[in-house]
Tab-separated table of C-alpha atoms in Angstrom:
chain	number	residue	atom	x	y	z
A	1	MET	CA	-78.896	85.085	36.006
A	2	GLY	CA	-81.389	82.804	33.570
A	3	ARG	CA	-82.702	79.778	34.488
A	4	LEU	CA	-80.084	77.346	33.215
A	5	GLU	CA	-77.347	79.574	34.110
A	6	GLY	CA	-74.238	77.505	34.200
A	7	LYS	CA	-76.182	74.478	32.513
A	8	VAL	CA	-74.294	72.396	28.986
A	9	ALA	CA	-77.451	70.892	26.585
A	10	GLY	CA	-77.630	69.372	23.722
A	11	VAL	CA	-79.653	69.722	21.061
A	12	THR	CA	-80.725	68.056	17.849
A	13	GLY	CA	-82.489	68.586	14.986
A	14	ALA	CA	-83.217	72.298	13.160
A	15	GLY	CA	-86.956	73.931	13.491
A	16	ILE	CA	-88.134	73.477	16.628
A	17	GLY	CA	-84.566	72.826	17.961
A	18	LYS	CA	-83.277	75.903	16.424
A	19	ALA	CA	-85.993	77.865	18.919
A	20	CYS	CA	-85.093	75.726	22.206
A	21	ALA	CA	-81.699	75.942	21.189
A	22	LEU	CA	-81.977	79.761	21.234
A	23	ALA	CA	-83.755	79.447	24.413
A	24	ILE	CA	-82.188	77.937	26.073
A	25	ALA	CA	-78.527	80.047	25.815
A	26	ARG	CA	-81.434	83.305	26.636
A	27	GLU	CA	-81.735	81.882	29.942
A	28	GLY	CA	-77.886	81.366	30.800
A	29	GLY	CA	-76.636	77.086	29.387
A	30	ARG	CA	-74.394	76.464	26.947
A	31	VAL	CA	-75.685	74.680	24.097
A	32	VAL	CA	-74.263	71.461	21.357
A	33	VAL	CA	-76.230	71.829	18.276
A	34	ALA	CA	-76.186	68.892	15.930
A	35	ASP	CA	-78.515	68.306	12.673
A	36	ILE	CA	-78.021	66.050	9.834
A	37	ASP	CA	-78.031	69.057	7.705
A	38	GLY	CA	-74.640	70.977	8.872
A	39	SER	CA	-75.855	74.620	7.970
A	40	ALA	CA	-78.732	74.871	10.089
A	41	ASP	CA	-76.204	74.177	12.753
A	42	ILE	CA	-74.059	76.857	11.898
A	43	ALA	CA	-77.161	79.511	10.867
A	44	CYS	CA	-78.607	78.232	14.619
A	45	THR	CA	-74.884	78.340	16.938
A	46	ALA	CA	-74.426	81.953	14.792
A	47	GLN	CA	-77.519	83.776	16.298
A	48	ILE	CA	-76.031	82.263	19.771
A	49	ALA	CA	-72.391	83.958	19.604
A	50	ALA	CA	-74.012	87.145	18.082
A	51	GLU	CA	-76.216	86.997	21.381
A	52	ALA	CA	-73.260	86.913	24.081
A	53	GLY	CA	-74.421	83.324	23.779
A	54	HIS	CA	-72.133	80.104	23.681
A	55	ALA	CA	-72.892	76.746	21.114
A	56	ARG	CA	-70.842	74.343	19.162
A	57	ALA	CA	-72.580	72.967	16.468
A	58	LEU	CA	-71.695	69.581	14.522
A	59	ALA	CA	-73.623	67.558	11.140
A	60	MET	CA	-74.043	63.993	12.601
A	61	ASP	CA	-76.748	61.797	11.696
A	62	ILE	CA	-79.138	60.571	15.012
A	63	ALA	CA	-79.363	57.294	13.140
A	64	ASP	CA	-75.954	56.881	13.159
A	65	ALA	CA	-75.091	54.409	16.042
A	66	GLN	CA	-71.364	55.365	15.539
A	67	ALA	CA	-71.819	59.079	15.090
A	68	VAL	CA	-74.344	59.566	18.547
A	69	ALA	CA	-71.300	60.348	20.926
A	70	ALA	CA	-69.609	63.104	19.101
A	71	PRO	CA	-71.942	65.881	20.521
A	72	PHE	CA	-71.767	64.650	24.259
A	73	GLU	CA	-67.619	63.827	23.400
A	74	THR	CA	-68.010	68.043	22.292
A	75	ALA	CA	-70.118	69.255	25.005
A	76	GLU	CA	-67.723	67.953	27.632
A	77	ARG	CA	-64.594	68.743	25.768
A	78	HIS	CA	-65.375	72.433	25.244
A	79	PHE	CA	-68.106	72.898	27.765
A	80	GLY	CA	-67.084	70.431	31.081
A	81	ARG	CA	-70.213	68.750	31.109
A	82	VAL	CA	-73.571	67.425	29.847
A	83	ASP	CA	-76.576	68.476	32.304
A	84	LEU	CA	-79.545	68.553	29.625
A	85	LEU	CA	-81.206	66.711	26.413
A	86	VAL	CA	-83.649	67.726	24.058
A	87	ASN	CA	-83.949	65.426	21.710
A	88	ASN	CA	-86.085	67.243	18.652
A	89	ALA	CA	-84.173	65.399	15.332
A	90	ARG	CA	-86.883	63.244	13.106
A	91	ALA	CA	-86.962	62.146	9.660
A	92	MET	CA	-89.611	65.242	8.625
A	93	HIS	CA	-88.348	64.423	4.975
A	94	LEU	CA	-90.062	61.071	4.931
A	95	THR	CA	-93.510	62.170	5.568
A	96	PRO	CA	-94.788	63.299	1.926
A	97	ARG	CA	-93.795	58.807	1.483
A	98	ASP	CA	-95.706	58.590	5.198
A	99	ARG	CA	-98.627	56.950	3.584
A	100	ALA	CA	-102.140	54.629	4.702
A	101	ILE	CA	-100.659	51.183	6.155
A	102	LEU	CA	-101.926	49.374	3.200
A	103	ASP	CA	-99.769	52.285	1.056
A	104	LEU	CA	-96.440	52.245	3.073
A	105	ASP	CA	-93.472	51.657	2.017
A	106	LEU	CA	-92.034	49.562	4.876
A	107	ALA	CA	-88.607	51.559	4.315
A	108	VAL	CA	-90.321	54.437	5.360
A	109	TRP	CA	-90.950	52.488	8.305
A	110	ASP	CA	-87.547	51.858	9.209
A	111	GLN	CA	-85.610	55.381	8.607
A	112	THR	CA	-88.624	55.986	10.432
A	113	MET	CA	-87.795	55.051	13.306
A	114	ALA	CA	-84.380	54.535	12.907
A	115	THR	CA	-84.148	58.439	13.103
A	116	ASN	CA	-87.559	59.406	15.203
A	117	LEU	CA	-87.323	56.516	18.043
A	118	ARG	CA	-83.515	54.703	17.460
A	119	GLY	CA	-81.848	57.993	17.635
A	120	THR	CA	-83.697	59.370	20.902
A	121	LEU	CA	-82.800	56.250	22.042
A	122	LEU	CA	-79.439	56.391	21.520
A	123	CYS	CA	-78.906	60.056	22.565
A	124	CYS	CA	-80.147	59.445	25.398
A	125	ARG	CA	-78.066	56.575	26.334
A	126	GLN	CA	-75.374	58.949	25.881
A	127	ALA	CA	-76.658	61.286	28.131
A	128	ILE	CA	-78.186	59.164	30.804
A	129	PRO	CA	-74.246	58.173	32.156
A	130	ARG	CA	-72.954	61.438	32.115
A	131	MET	CA	-75.968	63.338	33.774
A	132	ILE	CA	-75.409	60.398	36.313
A	133	ALA	CA	-72.284	60.860	36.809
A	134	ARG	CA	-73.071	65.360	37.551
A	135	GLY	CA	-75.873	64.640	39.791
A	136	GLY	CA	-78.538	64.776	37.604
A	137	GLY	CA	-80.448	65.825	34.809
A	138	ALA	CA	-83.278	66.669	32.495
A	139	ILE	CA	-84.648	65.241	29.409
A	140	VAL	CA	-87.679	66.564	27.110
A	141	ASN	CA	-88.199	64.361	24.085
A	142	MET	CA	-90.310	66.411	21.484
A	143	SER	CA	-93.680	64.480	20.351
A	144	SER	CA	-96.559	65.168	18.356
A	145	CYS	CA	-100.347	65.471	18.649
A	146	GLN	CA	-99.964	62.737	16.169
A	147	GLY	CA	-98.698	60.624	18.515
A	148	LEU	CA	-101.603	61.249	20.290
A	149	SER	CA	-104.018	60.486	18.088
A	150	GLY	CA	-104.820	58.423	14.193
A	151	ASP	CA	-104.669	59.894	11.137
A	152	THR	CA	-105.593	58.510	7.315
A	153	ALA	CA	-101.841	58.605	7.184
A	154	GLN	CA	-98.587	59.471	9.199
A	155	THR	CA	-98.226	56.422	10.535
A	156	SER	CA	-94.945	55.586	10.856
A	157	TYR	CA	-94.210	59.313	12.348
A	158	ALA	CA	-97.398	58.231	15.062
A	159	ALA	CA	-96.233	55.332	15.994
A	160	SER	CA	-92.748	56.739	16.699
A	161	LYS	CA	-93.951	59.407	18.501
A	162	ALA	CA	-97.017	57.428	20.172
A	163	ALA	CA	-93.352	55.211	21.378
A	164	MET	CA	-91.750	58.187	22.050
A	165	ASN	CA	-94.208	59.120	24.767
A	166	MET	CA	-93.763	55.517	26.666
A	167	LEU	CA	-90.045	55.844	26.378
A	168	SER	CA	-90.067	58.714	28.171
A	169	ALA	CA	-92.192	57.231	30.923
A	170	SER	CA	-89.571	54.514	31.012
A	171	LEU	CA	-86.875	56.782	30.954
A	172	ALA	CA	-88.094	58.713	34.134
A	173	THR	CA	-89.546	56.086	36.147
A	174	GLN	CA	-86.093	53.673	35.712
A	175	TYR	CA	-83.813	57.265	36.431
A	176	CYS	CA	-85.147	58.820	38.961
A	177	HIS	CA	-83.332	57.685	41.138
A	178	ALA	CA	-80.705	59.009	40.071
A	179	GLN	CA	-82.240	62.483	40.163
A	180	ILE	CA	-83.042	62.505	35.511
A	181	ARG	CA	-86.548	63.778	34.795
A	182	CYS	CA	-87.328	62.705	31.663
A	183	SER	CA	-90.731	64.554	30.095
A	184	ALA	CA	-91.672	64.533	26.129
A	185	VAL	CA	-93.375	67.834	24.175
A	186	ALA	CA	-96.481	67.102	21.600
A	187	PRO	CA	-96.720	69.997	19.659
A	188	GLY	CA	-100.112	70.906	17.526
A	189	LEU	CA	-99.535	72.720	14.263
A	190	THR	CA	-96.378	74.533	15.353
A	191	MET	CA	-95.160	76.714	11.897
A	192	THR	CA	-91.248	76.524	11.292
A	193	GLU	CA	-90.030	77.531	8.125
A	194	ARG	CA	-89.927	73.894	6.612
A	195	LEU	CA	-93.304	73.594	7.683
A	196	LEU	CA	-94.328	76.855	6.079
A	197	ALA	CA	-93.268	76.150	2.639
A	198	LYS	CA	-95.376	73.331	2.495
A	199	LEU	CA	-98.095	73.980	3.339
A	200	ASP	CA	-100.550	76.184	1.345
A	201	GLY	CA	-103.030	79.615	2.556
A	202	CYS	CA	-105.774	76.974	2.127
A	203	MET	CA	-104.711	73.786	3.920
A	204	GLN	CA	-102.767	76.360	7.107
A	205	ARG	CA	-107.077	77.370	7.154
A	206	ASP	CA	-108.561	73.980	7.042
A	207	LEU	CA	-105.571	73.270	9.512
A	208	ARG	CA	-106.481	76.406	12.313
A	209	ARG	CA	-110.586	74.944	11.815
A	210	HIS	CA	-109.530	72.622	14.216
A	211	GLN	CA	-107.674	74.779	16.621
A	212	LEU	CA	-109.249	76.909	19.608
A	213	LEU	CA	-106.229	79.046	19.805
A	214	PRO	CA	-107.598	81.459	16.442
A	215	ARG	CA	-103.359	80.967	15.188
A	216	VAL	CA	-100.546	78.715	14.094
A	217	GLY	CA	-98.589	78.038	17.031
A	218	PRO	CA	-94.539	79.580	16.258
A	219	PRO	CA	-91.347	77.387	17.608
A	220	GLU	CA	-91.275	79.989	20.196
A	221	ASP	CA	-94.014	78.966	21.609
A	222	VAL	CA	-92.567	75.119	22.136
A	223	ALA	CA	-88.710	76.158	22.733
A	224	ALA	CA	-90.720	78.577	26.231
A	225	LEU	CA	-92.197	75.306	27.177
A	226	VAL	CA	-89.008	72.781	25.905
A	227	ALA	CA	-87.004	75.852	28.715
A	228	PHE	CA	-89.704	75.999	31.104
A	229	LEU	CA	-89.253	71.657	31.198
A	230	LEU	CA	-85.499	71.659	31.849
A	231	SER	CA	-85.805	74.066	34.460
A	232	ASP	CA	-85.843	74.010	38.616
A	233	ASP	CA	-89.125	75.203	38.232
A	234	ALA	CA	-89.995	72.189	36.342
A	235	ALA	CA	-87.891	70.263	39.404
A	236	PHE	CA	-91.425	68.451	40.456
A	237	ILE	CA	-92.945	67.513	36.720
A	238	THR	CA	-91.400	64.364	35.422
A	239	GLY	CA	-93.288	61.257	33.046
A	240	GLN	CA	-95.593	63.737	31.500
A	241	VAL	CA	-96.252	64.217	27.701
A	242	VAL	CA	-96.993	67.427	27.466
A	243	CYS	CA	-99.433	69.246	24.659
A	244	ILE	CA	-98.799	72.220	23.185
A	245	ASP	CA	-101.113	72.408	20.202
A	246	GLY	CA	-103.579	75.322	20.581
A	247	GLY	CA	-106.483	73.143	21.880
A	248	VAL	CA	-106.796	70.662	19.149
A	249	LEU	CA	-107.042	68.041	21.314
A	250	ALA	CA	-109.423	69.366	23.897
A	251	HIS	CA	-112.509	69.557	22.533
A	252	VAL	CA	-114.796	66.806	20.527
A	253	PRO	CA	-114.431	66.007	16.984
A	254	THR	CA	-117.998	67.717	15.669
A	255	TYR	CA	-116.258	71.343	17.187
A	256	ALA	CA	-115.287	72.752	14.144
A	257	ASP	CA	-118.564	72.351	12.379
A	258	GLY	CA	-120.455	73.637	15.730
A	259	GLY	CA	-119.925	70.985	18.449
A	260	ASN	CA	-123.112	69.242	18.958
A	261	SER	CA	-125.617	72.078	18.934
A	262	ARG	CA	-127.464	72.182	15.463
A	263	ALA	CA	-128.360	75.733	15.112
A	264	ALA	CA	-124.498	76.598	15.551
A	265	ARG	CA	-123.286	73.916	12.913
A	266	LEU	CA	-125.585	75.674	10.296
A	267	ALA	CA	-124.644	79.298	11.546
A	268	GLY	CA	-120.804	78.434	11.879
A	269	ASP	CA	-121.507	76.204	7.926
A	270	THR	CA	-123.058	79.923	6.495
A	271	ALA	CA	-120.723	81.681	7.983
A	272	GLU	CA	-117.518	79.597	6.846
A	273	ALA	CA	-118.729	79.053	3.049
A	274	ALA	CA	-118.768	82.691	3.477
A	275	ALA	CA	-115.446	83.507	3.897
A	276	ALA	CA	-113.717	80.994	3.375
A	277	PRO	CA	-111.673	81.729	-0.738
A	278	ARG	CA	-111.683	79.334	-3.585
A	279	CYS	CA	-108.822	76.875	-3.533
């Protein structure tokens, strides 16, 4: 038996969400997958069905307060309960327009907050009463390393993820008495299909320079952590922000240039210059 045998989960958003839904199903859970792109939902549930799992799909915009009840009603109608929730949906289509503060279109800010933060809140408000009725549950909110450090752009995205960290802590505090656990997962560079299409080789190389581990993370790495946090193996973990970033936030800012050692920095610059492709 898997660690989530008999449990029913709602998962929002494709990309990392697809890997999370598959991981839950492989641990014996039943899944309702909701994404604004209905074709992504269908592809995910078809793969779960091909592995003898149980899943339902529906297209939904989590920024739409009237539509958010649908996946939870679907879970109860088809599987009888709601035990788990993974809030992964996010407005990634807005990130190319998510600029520095003085250059930021306020519509991008508002739409990012409506999906990333308000949408997460709406899903939690649907899940929590159902979990209370079942005697407890577990929620994982998909944050980001960008919610833990500043950047030259991605202002709205970073702010929404930082707020999600506190939303997770608040939820964990307010509903611990109902046996509901909640933590946030903060991925670093995670090579989803959508991100892979956006990043060329030079951009990937520059990002990897700042990781301690010499590879990018696939969605399956994040999904494995999510499945653990949802399971009883993590029964004493709640209110946390867990980074899964290959060590990006674990070192001094000068790490990629040789740290604080001048000799190491010079040697690193020489080796980098020799090995770097022309961009």
